[in-house]
Every structure is written in structure tokens, then in C-alpha cells.
Amino acid sequence: MKIIVRTKVVLLLILLLPAAPRARQAQTAEGVKSDEVSTPSSPVALPPEKKNPVRVPRFERAPAIDGKLDEEAWAGAAVLKDFYQVNPGDNARPTYPTRVLLGYDARNLYVAFDAKDDPSKVQATLAKRDAVLGTDDSVRILLDTFDDKRRAYVLVFNPLGIQQDGVRTEGVGVDFSVDIVMESKGRVTEDGFVVEVAVPFKSLRYTAGPGRRWGVQVFRRTEHRNREEDSWMPLSRNDVSIMGQAGHLTGLEDLSTERALELIPSLTLSETGKRVRSVPPSLLRRTPGLTDSGRFVNEPLKLDPGLTAKFGLTPTVTLDVALNPDFAQVEADQLVVTTNQRFPIFFAEKRPFFLEGIEIFNTPLDVVHTRAVVDPDAAVKLTGKRGRNSFGLLLASDNGPGDFVGDERLSPSNQHFLDRNATVGVVRLKRDVGNDSSLGLIATSYDFKADDRPLTSFDLATNDPCAAEKSLERTNRLGGFDGHFRLDKISVFDFQIVGSNSRRCFTDPVRGGDFFRTGNGLGYSAVYDVTGRNVGWTLGAEGQTRDYSSDAGFTQRNDYNTDYFAFRYSTDPKPKARLTQWEVSSLSHLQYDFRGRLLLWDADVTAFWYFPRNTEFWVAYRRGHERLYEEEFGPVRTPTRAGTFFGRDVRGAHKNHYIASFSSQPGKTFGGTVKLAYRDGTFDLDLGGGPRFQRVSPAALADPDAPQDPGPGRLLDLSGNLYYQPTDAARFTLNYLRNRLRRDDTGLVAFDDRIYSLRGTYQFTRFVAARARLDYTTLQSRARAQFLFAWTPNPGTALYAGYNDDVNRDGFNPFSRLRETGLRRNGRTFFVKMSYLFRRSL
């Protein structure tokens, strides 16, 4: 405890110190460090048209959204011009001029971008929606519709009018998973490109009326000129707030007060086949020598209808309802190495219902992660803002925990849970304080209770000491508060404190099993960040007690405290030099449990070099020490019981990591990244690498059934990706990942996994595309193929037809664990998913 107290006192003292003026790295509209920063220029004197709000005129006749500025309405539009180059220049003159035209009527905000450029160099592809940034030139407008300098819609368009949209939250970044309905069209002209946009007001949450103002930022990014970034308003590199430096719009009056009702019925038809057991497990246990090779079963055609609805109660409050929604993901998650992992792996939410208004539920500790709701029968969500108060309410009935299939439905241990639902609830309140600060409250609830049938003899006779009790309930309550404070232009302080109460089975390593009880826990996070022009630093602390639980969120590990400090320095770049910029950063961690025992310390230093044509190279060195304790993996040893570990109950390893990375995107045709890491001192947890790689610890070599015997080794971590775009419509991507761990004590390979992923996309039109993906992992000798045809004219309306296949090549049978030659299918699925957006004004 002395370590904890000393560390917290030092942290508190530093947090209470006033922030000294610091320089910061350049920041783009996405909130990401830019690749280039130029020599400082003098403070910019704003002309009157930028000091004062821009009055947006009302159009008598709506312009056609066709990528042409030949309608009469545009002649009377408000004009935003005289942009500043903010990257690599520091509020310097841009290479090419840009104009933005604005107007509105009762139902839509109209925006037109007139970007001058050499048409032969304009980078524009028929990308799918939300895939604009990275290789295409683009324009974007940020609309702070409440003028609170905290949250803004980000609407991005490439020269062909392909859309990418999201929500920017100051201090957090941009969430591009959000989709809104709007119309856009763009075309390359003889002197650049033009994009026209119509944004329905009913797609936004906003305040409007006489005297009301919206914050506005407009940016243009030119990829073929080393990602030059131009901004309508000048940006100071000694100010971390993008929306705090925004201009303003006014004049948005007499808007239609209609309330929007959106209905999206959906229907998924699927036919699935999969390999299942052919011999009951009870018969296998009673018959020595009997093996189960499994059999392949085709399931009947499944129809899964669903309905989601959205109702705009007011321009600032939205109600979302889902009834048996189709939450199947059309495209799979990115493949990652799962071997030798101690903790759960985080996967981002992709389902549209949960993404609407998700920013209100985001907090530093991930106490809300909606993928915890696996398969809801029904869900409702209310989100909005009134004055300085934001709020969110989420309720869901989740069928996932009790949705057993196949042999799982016959297992006696699951009988009390069959087809039972979990109930999930979240309440979030947040109040704006000052110019750019906020305080918030959050509470979550998770309940999963079994039926009321009496306990069976199996329940009472099982060897699991928690079986009888766990058939009763699993409940979790969590509540806490958080805050975001902008102390000055370059300093930010964020914190969160939450407490949890749970009734469920907890693992007790001393008693040697799982036991049903009540557990109370605490989680905390505090981060102080100073980001200046050239210099920045971050001081933070985070931790969770042993019994902390967030069943509605994501928890990676418990019983830990982490204190960390980061420092960064970057030069002002020289755009015309061979080396445009260099940077150095350092990050140090100290991690310990609530008894003061060391878990991990490490410190690293990283050097970056940036070159023309979007090329960069960086190297890093990390040194540290890690300890593993027996109780983290299972029962601890007693005079009458062996422990989880063979030999010593504490293991330690010194770490030396060496990393190098090179990436280049010289144009839209090709580009790629390669990273090589050699990680000495990485623990082999002695879990084995599946049938292909048996345990190779000294204990396991002597006795395959010996207790766990972790030990350090040398990990080779190699990854790379390459994209090739031969035409505007076709794009191919190849990803490669290799992890190989060799133990130091035995010199044997604990596991070696190579993952290959090849993807191809052909975009026939803006809304019609065909995609194919092939993944292969050598550890499992497993190949997965996905083929998809997609028609997606707008968010909500879509038609997907797909086929997924999953096979093993010279792999191991999942039931008998014996090697099989040739190709053996694990599963396959045909599916058709369709949905249609009905949108009416009430």
C-alpha cells in the first residue's frame, strides 16, 4: 500500500499544478496529429466577415444536387472563401483556392464546395461509403449545431460526392461509425472539382431560430500534395480545441417544425450448415477408445424479420426502438492472434441501432460497450440535449445468454437458462460547464436470472461448487461520475470514478473454486494532458479493484493500478526539404495490484521521421519487467493442495523490445506499411497453441498433464499491408500478420501463427459493389471465404447477398482432436439481408 499512497500523492500534486504554456503538435480536423507543421507565422488578423457570424440566406427555389453550380440559387448564397493552409503551412496561403457556398430552405441546408486544382492530379475513387479519408482528396464541413464547442457533425465528401460522416467530440476525436441521411453529388471539372450537398434538418439535432448560432469549420485535404490541409478559419497550434476556433453561422430561421418518423423493416433469409457432434458426450465418457469425428448438418432455411424505428420528438431529442432487429454483421471483424492471450480482446461496435447517439454513452472506462448486448429481442433508446444538459437512456432484453443451440440445449447444466433473457439498462446524464467543460453521471444495470424450477440432482451433485447458486442469478449494478475540464487552450483534465455491486460467481484462488457471493468494486481514471505547438506531455492513472465488474461494458482485467507518463516533441517541418519533420516521444508505465505488488513497469522511446509523398519511418525501444502471480490463473497452493503453477508461484521476466516501421502512400494507385518487432521477455503462458503446438515448458515436456509452467521467450511480431487500386472502381488489399514465440528455457517454439487476409472490392456505382475476402491462419490450418454483393443507396436502405465458407486444410478435428487430411468444412452460410428506410414527416 505504501507504493500506492506515494504514487497517488505525487500524481495529485502534479495535477494541482497550474499548466505552463506549452507548444503542441499540429492537429487536423479529425483530431489526429498531422504529418507536417511549418514555420510559425504571425498571429492572423481576422477580416470582418470571419469575426462576425455569416448569415445564411434562405433559398426560394432549391438547387438540383447534380454537381453543377449553374442554378440561380447559388448566385445569392453565402460564400466562405480565403482559406488558410494549416498543414504543412501555419495559416499560410493555400496552393489552390477553395470556395464554399451556403443556403437553406425550410427542410434542408445546402452546401457547395468549389475546389480549384489540376484536374489531372485530383484523387477520387468510387469508394464505398465511409471510406473516403486516406487515399482520396476530400472536403468536409463541421457543424456545431448547439454552438457549445463540444460536439459537431463531421460531413466529408470526396470529389465524386462519396460520403463519410461522423460526430466529433472535443477531447475524444471523431466517431465515423455514425451515419446520417443526406444527398450529395460531385464531379471533376476542367479546373478542379465541385461537390453539392443537401442535408435535411431532420437528419440533425440542432437549435435554430432568431439569434441562434451554429459553429462551423470547413476543411479541404489534398492527398496528392503531401496531404495539404486548408481551413476556412485560421487554426492556432497553441489551442487544442478545433471547435473553439470555429466561425459561426446565423440566419437559420423559420425551419419546418415537422417531426421525422423513420421506419426500417428488415428481413434476413439464411441457410446455414455446420459440423456438429455425432456421438453424445456421455457415451464418449462411458466407452474407452471411442472417438467422435463429427458430422456436417444443414439447418433449415431461417427467416428473421425485424423492425427499427426512429422518432424525432423534438429537433434535439430522438427516440429509437428496435423489435427483433437483425443485428448480424454483414462483414466480419478483423482477424487477430488469439493464442497465448490472458485477457479479452476488444472489438468495436458496428450495429447501426447502437451507434445512433453512442457518443453520449462514451466514458474513459468503457463502462458501456453495447456489444455486451448480444442478440436483443427488443431495445429502446432515448437520447438528446436540452440546454446545457445531455442525456441518454438505453434498455434492452438480450436473448444471447440463454440462446443455446444443438447439444448445448441438452446439457443438464444449461437447463435452467434455456431461452432466458438478460435485461440491460443504461442511464447517462451530462451537463456542460463553462466554455468547454462538462460533468456527467452514469449508471448501468445487468440482470440474468434463471427459471424457478427446483434444483435437480445434477445441480446438487456436480463437482462445480457454484453450480447450485449460479442457477439463480447474475446481476450487476454500476454507477459513477466523470468530468472533462479544459483548463486553458492547451491543457485538459479528464476523470472518472465508478463503483459496482455484483451478485454472481467469483473465482476465489485461496478457496480453490468459484463461489456465489456479493462483490463490490471500484474503478477510476484520471488524465492530465498538455499539448503545445512542439512539446506535449500526459500524466495519467487508472485502476480497478478485484471485484469490480461492468457487465454492460468492457473490462479487460481487475485488481490493478496503472500510472503513466508520456512526453512528446516534434519539430516545425520544412515542406520542401527531404526530411520534412522529425519527432521523438516516450511513454512510461508502472502497474501494480491493490496490495502494492509489482505487475509491470516499462519505458520506451520512439523516433519518427517524415518524408515527402506521405512516407514515414519510425523506430522504438522498450525496456521493462513483468511479473505473473499464481492466483491470477487459478488456485494457489496450500499444505494440502498443489497450486496452478509448477514450481515457483511467482514468475518474472525482463523485457527488451525492438520495433521498426515503414509506411508510404505515394498516390491512390498503391501504398503500404510494414512493421517488424522483436520482443525479448514475452511470457509463454504455457497454454499451448492448439493441436498443432503442444505445451513446450520444462514441466509439460516431462508430463503433458503437469501444472502450468509459464516462462519468458522471444516473440517475433511481423505485420504488413499493401493496397493496389488499378482503377477508380477496383481496389485490392493484402494483409499479413505473423506471431512466433520461442521459449528461452527449452528453446522450443510455443506457437507460430501466420494470418493472411486478401480483400477485393469492385464498386460498380456509388451504391452497388461486390466484395470478396479470403482469410487463412496457419495455426488452425483454417481458411474463411466471404463473398458479398451490396446495394446501399442510403443509411437504412440496403440489399446484401452473401456466401461465407469455413474450411480446414490438413487440420485437426474439433471433436476428436485428430489430424485430418484434405479439405474439411466447418461451416458455411448463404444469406440475403434486405432493409428499407421509410421516412415521413409528422
mmCIF file with all atom_site columns, C-alpha atoms in Angstrom, residues 673-775:
data_model
loop_
_atom_site.group_PDB
_atom_site.id
_atom_site.type_symbol
_atom_site.label_atom_id
_atom_site.label_alt_id
_atom_site.label_comp_id
_atom_site.label_asym_id
_atom_site.label_entity_id
_atom_site.label_seq_id
_atom_site.pdbx_PDB_ins_code
_atom_site.Cartn_x
_atom_site.Cartn_y
_atom_site.Cartn_z
_atom_site.occupancy
_atom_site.B_iso_or_equiv
_atom_site.pdbx_formal_charge
_atom_site.auth_seq_id
_atom_site.auth_comp_id
_atom_site.auth_asym_id
_atom_site.auth_atom_id
_atom_site.pdbx_PDB_model_num
ATOM 1   C CA . THR A 1 673 ? 3.052   -0.452  -44.362 1.00 0.00 ? 673 THR A CA 1
ATOM 2   C CA . VAL A 1 674 ? 5.443   -2.964  -42.828 1.00 0.00 ? 674 VAL A CA 1
ATOM 3   C CA . LYS A 1 675 ? 6.286   -3.331  -39.133 1.00 0.00 ? 675 LYS A CA 1
ATOM 4   C CA . LEU A 1 676 ? 8.873   -5.635  -37.533 1.00 0.00 ? 676 LEU A CA 1
ATOM 5   C CA . ALA A 1 677 ? 9.108   -6.165  -33.780 1.00 0.00 ? 677 ALA A CA 1
ATOM 6   C CA . TYR A 1 678 ? 11.397  -8.413  -31.754 1.00 0.00 ? 678 TYR A CA 1
ATOM 7   C CA . ARG A 1 679 ? 10.057  -8.724  -28.202 1.00 0.00 ? 679 ARG A CA 1
ATOM 8   C CA . ASP A 1 680 ? 12.503  -10.392 -25.828 1.00 0.00 ? 680 ASP A CA 1
ATOM 9   C CA . GLY A 1 681 ? 10.978  -11.274 -22.456 1.00 0.00 ? 681 GLY A CA 1
ATOM 10  C CA . THR A 1 682 ? 7.466   -12.080 -23.672 1.00 0.00 ? 682 THR A CA 1
ATOM 11  C CA . PHE A 1 683 ? 5.787   -14.697 -21.495 1.00 0.00 ? 683 PHE A CA 1
ATOM 12  C CA . ASP A 1 684 ? 4.689   -18.052 -22.830 1.00 0.00 ? 684 ASP A CA 1
ATOM 13  C CA . LEU A 1 685 ? 1.708   -18.676 -20.558 1.00 0.00 ? 685 LEU A CA 1
ATOM 14  C CA . ASP A 1 686 ? 2.057   -22.437 -21.164 1.00 0.00 ? 686 ASP A CA 1
ATOM 15  C CA . LEU A 1 687 ? -1.475  -22.769 -22.512 1.00 0.00 ? 687 LEU A CA 1
ATOM 16  C CA . GLY A 1 688 ? -0.403  -24.482 -25.708 1.00 0.00 ? 688 GLY A CA 1
ATOM 17  C CA . GLY A 1 689 ? -1.116  -23.391 -29.256 1.00 0.00 ? 689 GLY A CA 1
ATOM 18  C CA . GLY A 1 690 ? -3.883  -25.824 -30.113 1.00 0.00 ? 690 GLY A CA 1
ATOM 19  C CA . PRO A 1 691 ? -3.323  -29.334 -31.503 1.00 0.00 ? 691 PRO A CA 1
ATOM 20  C CA . ARG A 1 692 ? -0.525  -28.134 -33.777 1.00 0.00 ? 692 ARG A CA 1
ATOM 21  C CA . PHE A 1 693 ? 1.607   -26.775 -30.924 1.00 0.00 ? 693 PHE A CA 1
ATOM 22  C CA . GLN A 1 694 ? 1.619   -28.701 -27.678 1.00 0.00 ? 694 GLN A CA 1
ATOM 23  C CA . ARG A 1 695 ? 2.942   -27.169 -24.453 1.00 0.00 ? 695 ARG A CA 1
ATOM 24  C CA . VAL A 1 696 ? 6.748   -26.838 -24.501 1.00 0.00 ? 696 VAL A CA 1
ATOM 25  C CA . SER A 1 697 ? 7.530   -25.827 -20.910 1.00 0.00 ? 697 SER A CA 1
ATOM 26  C CA . PRO A 1 698 ? 10.005  -27.984 -18.953 1.00 0.00 ? 698 PRO A CA 1
ATOM 27  C CA . ALA A 1 699 ? 7.161   -29.298 -16.798 1.00 0.00 ? 699 ALA A CA 1
ATOM 28  C CA . ALA A 1 700 ? 4.953   -30.186 -19.768 1.00 0.00 ? 700 ALA A CA 1
ATOM 29  C CA . LEU A 1 701 ? 7.793   -31.930 -21.618 1.00 0.00 ? 701 LEU A CA 1
ATOM 30  C CA . ALA A 1 702 ? 8.236   -34.225 -18.628 1.00 0.00 ? 702 ALA A CA 1
ATOM 31  C CA . ASP A 1 703 ? 4.480   -34.661 -18.061 1.00 0.00 ? 703 ASP A CA 1
ATOM 32  C CA . PRO A 1 704 ? 1.860   -33.358 -20.547 1.00 0.00 ? 704 PRO A CA 1
ATOM 33  C CA . ASP A 1 705 ? -0.614  -33.107 -17.647 1.00 0.00 ? 705 ASP A CA 1
ATOM 34  C CA . ALA A 1 706 ? 1.723   -31.123 -15.401 1.00 0.00 ? 706 ALA A CA 1
ATOM 35  C CA . PRO A 1 707 ? 0.518   -27.831 -13.857 1.00 0.00 ? 707 PRO A CA 1
ATOM 36  C CA . GLN A 1 708 ? 1.027   -24.591 -15.755 1.00 0.00 ? 708 GLN A CA 1
ATOM 37  C CA . ASP A 1 709 ? 4.666   -23.550 -16.116 1.00 0.00 ? 709 ASP A CA 1
ATOM 38  C CA . PRO A 1 710 ? 4.933   -20.014 -17.631 1.00 0.00 ? 710 PRO A CA 1
ATOM 39  C CA . GLY A 1 711 ? 8.269   -18.757 -18.837 1.00 0.00 ? 711 GLY A CA 1
ATOM 40  C CA . PRO A 1 712 ? 9.789   -15.928 -20.885 1.00 0.00 ? 712 PRO A CA 1
ATOM 41  C CA . GLY A 1 713 ? 10.648  -16.206 -24.546 1.00 0.00 ? 713 GLY A CA 1
ATOM 42  C CA . ARG A 1 714 ? 11.374  -14.275 -27.708 1.00 0.00 ? 714 ARG A CA 1
ATOM 43  C CA . LEU A 1 715 ? 8.421   -13.128 -29.792 1.00 0.00 ? 715 LEU A CA 1
ATOM 44  C CA . LEU A 1 716 ? 8.744   -12.293 -33.475 1.00 0.00 ? 716 LEU A CA 1
ATOM 45  C CA . ASP A 1 717 ? 5.930   -9.906  -34.400 1.00 0.00 ? 717 ASP A CA 1
ATOM 46  C CA . LEU A 1 718 ? 5.753   -9.097  -38.116 1.00 0.00 ? 718 LEU A CA 1
ATOM 47  C CA . SER A 1 719 ? 2.885   -7.340  -39.871 1.00 0.00 ? 719 SER A CA 1
ATOM 48  C CA . GLY A 1 720 ? 2.298   -5.607  -43.160 1.00 0.00 ? 720 GLY A CA 1
ATOM 49  C CA . ASN A 1 721 ? -0.366  -4.439  -45.561 1.00 0.00 ? 721 ASN A CA 1
ATOM 50  C CA . LEU A 1 722 ? -0.365  -3.467  -49.201 1.00 0.00 ? 722 LEU A CA 1
ATOM 51  C CA . TYR A 1 723 ? -3.126  -1.884  -51.270 1.00 0.00 ? 723 TYR A CA 1
ATOM 52  C CA . TYR A 1 724 ? -3.388  -1.714  -55.045 1.00 0.00 ? 724 TYR A CA 1
ATOM 53  C CA . GLN A 1 725 ? -6.026  0.313   -56.879 1.00 0.00 ? 725 GLN A CA 1
ATOM 54  C CA . PRO A 1 726 ? -5.660  -0.172  -60.647 1.00 0.00 ? 726 PRO A CA 1
ATOM 55  C CA . THR A 1 727 ? -8.867  1.750   -61.438 1.00 0.00 ? 727 THR A CA 1
ATOM 56  C CA . ASP A 1 728 ? -11.216 4.120   -59.659 1.00 0.00 ? 728 ASP A CA 1
ATOM 57  C CA . ALA A 1 729 ? -13.627 1.222   -59.098 1.00 0.00 ? 729 ALA A CA 1
ATOM 58  C CA . ALA A 1 730 ? -11.322 -1.672  -58.166 1.00 0.00 ? 730 ALA A CA 1
ATOM 59  C CA . ARG A 1 731 ? -9.239  -1.998  -55.020 1.00 0.00 ? 731 ARG A CA 1
ATOM 60  C CA . PHE A 1 732 ? -7.245  -4.912  -53.583 1.00 0.00 ? 732 PHE A CA 1
ATOM 61  C CA . THR A 1 733 ? -5.702  -5.169  -50.123 1.00 0.00 ? 733 THR A CA 1
ATOM 62  C CA . LEU A 1 734 ? -3.321  -7.804  -48.747 1.00 0.00 ? 734 LEU A CA 1
ATOM 63  C CA . ASN A 1 735 ? -2.657  -8.039  -45.003 1.00 0.00 ? 735 ASN A CA 1
ATOM 64  C CA . TYR A 1 736 ? -0.110  -10.283 -43.312 1.00 0.00 ? 736 TYR A CA 1
ATOM 65  C CA . LEU A 1 737 ? 0.488   -10.951 -39.636 1.00 0.00 ? 737 LEU A CA 1
ATOM 66  C CA . ARG A 1 738 ? 2.941   -13.348 -38.029 1.00 0.00 ? 738 ARG A CA 1
ATOM 67  C CA . ASN A 1 739 ? 3.489   -14.144 -34.349 1.00 0.00 ? 739 ASN A CA 1
ATOM 68  C CA . ARG A 1 740 ? 6.105   -16.718 -33.313 1.00 0.00 ? 740 ARG A CA 1
ATOM 69  C CA . LEU A 1 741 ? 7.124   -17.292 -29.701 1.00 0.00 ? 741 LEU A CA 1
ATOM 70  C CA . ARG A 1 742 ? 10.175  -19.384 -28.759 1.00 0.00 ? 742 ARG A CA 1
ATOM 71  C CA . ARG A 1 743 ? 10.788  -20.170 -25.074 1.00 0.00 ? 743 ARG A CA 1
ATOM 72  C CA . ASP A 1 744 ? 14.163  -19.351 -23.565 1.00 0.00 ? 744 ASP A CA 1
ATOM 73  C CA . ASP A 1 745 ? 14.435  -22.331 -21.195 1.00 0.00 ? 745 ASP A CA 1
ATOM 74  C CA . THR A 1 746 ? 13.658  -25.125 -23.693 1.00 0.00 ? 746 THR A CA 1
ATOM 75  C CA . GLY A 1 747 ? 14.452  -23.353 -26.971 1.00 0.00 ? 747 GLY A CA 1
ATOM 76  C CA . LEU A 1 748 ? 11.217  -24.743 -28.437 1.00 0.00 ? 748 LEU A CA 1
ATOM 77  C CA . VAL A 1 749 ? 8.530   -22.861 -30.349 1.00 0.00 ? 749 VAL A CA 1
ATOM 78  C CA . ALA A 1 750 ? 5.426   -22.360 -28.201 1.00 0.00 ? 750 ALA A CA 1
ATOM 79  C CA . PHE A 1 751 ? 3.361   -21.290 -31.212 1.00 0.00 ? 751 PHE A CA 1
ATOM 80  C CA . ASP A 1 752 ? 3.782   -19.879 -34.698 1.00 0.00 ? 752 ASP A CA 1
ATOM 81  C CA . ASP A 1 753 ? 0.796   -18.287 -36.395 1.00 0.00 ? 753 ASP A CA 1
ATOM 82  C CA . ARG A 1 754 ? 0.691   -16.665 -39.809 1.00 0.00 ? 754 ARG A CA 1
ATOM 83  C CA . ILE A 1 755 ? -2.501  -14.870 -40.837 1.00 0.00 ? 755 ILE A CA 1
ATOM 84  C CA . TYR A 1 756 ? -3.128  -13.867 -44.441 1.00 0.00 ? 756 TYR A CA 1
ATOM 85  C CA . SER A 1 757 ? -6.066  -11.713 -45.486 1.00 0.00 ? 757 SER A CA 1
ATOM 86  C CA . LEU A 1 758 ? -6.812  -10.809 -49.095 1.00 0.00 ? 758 LEU A CA 1
ATOM 87  C CA . ARG A 1 759 ? -9.678  -8.447  -49.912 1.00 0.00 ? 759 ARG A CA 1
ATOM 88  C CA . GLY A 1 760 ? -11.009 -7.249  -53.215 1.00 0.00 ? 760 GLY A CA 1
ATOM 89  C CA . THR A 1 761 ? -13.717 -4.669  -53.938 1.00 0.00 ? 761 THR A CA 1
ATOM 90  C CA . TYR A 1 762 ? -15.297 -3.589  -57.186 1.00 0.00 ? 762 TYR A CA 1
ATOM 91  C CA . GLN A 1 763 ? -17.550 -0.549  -56.917 1.00 0.00 ? 763 GLN A CA 1
ATOM 92  C CA . PHE A 1 764 ? -19.835 -0.661  -59.964 1.00 0.00 ? 764 PHE A CA 1
ATOM 93  C CA . THR A 1 765 ? -21.533 2.601   -58.949 1.00 0.00 ? 765 THR A CA 1
ATOM 94  C CA . ARG A 1 766 ? -21.651 4.737   -55.814 1.00 0.00 ? 766 ARG A CA 1
ATOM 95  C CA . PHE A 1 767 ? -24.262 2.382   -54.380 1.00 0.00 ? 767 PHE A CA 1
ATOM 96  C CA . VAL A 1 768 ? -23.556 -1.015  -55.949 1.00 0.00 ? 768 VAL A CA 1
ATOM 97  C CA . ALA A 1 769 ? -20.484 -3.065  -55.077 1.00 0.00 ? 769 ALA A CA 1
ATOM 98  C CA . ALA A 1 770 ? -19.128 -6.586  -54.947 1.00 0.00 ? 770 ALA A CA 1
ATOM 99  C CA . ARG A 1 771 ? -16.641 -7.592  -52.278 1.00 0.00 ? 771 ARG A CA 1
ATOM 100 C CA . ALA A 1 772 ? -14.628 -10.735 -51.611 1.00 0.00 ? 772 ALA A CA 1
ATOM 101 C CA . ARG A 1 773 ? -12.389 -11.633 -48.689 1.00 0.00 ? 773 ARG A CA 1
ATOM 102 C CA . LEU A 1 774 ? -10.206 -14.671 -48.006 1.00 0.00 ? 774 LEU A CA 1
ATOM 103 C CA . ASP A 1 775 ? -8.558  -15.228 -44.617 1.00 0.00 ? 775 ASP A CA 1
#
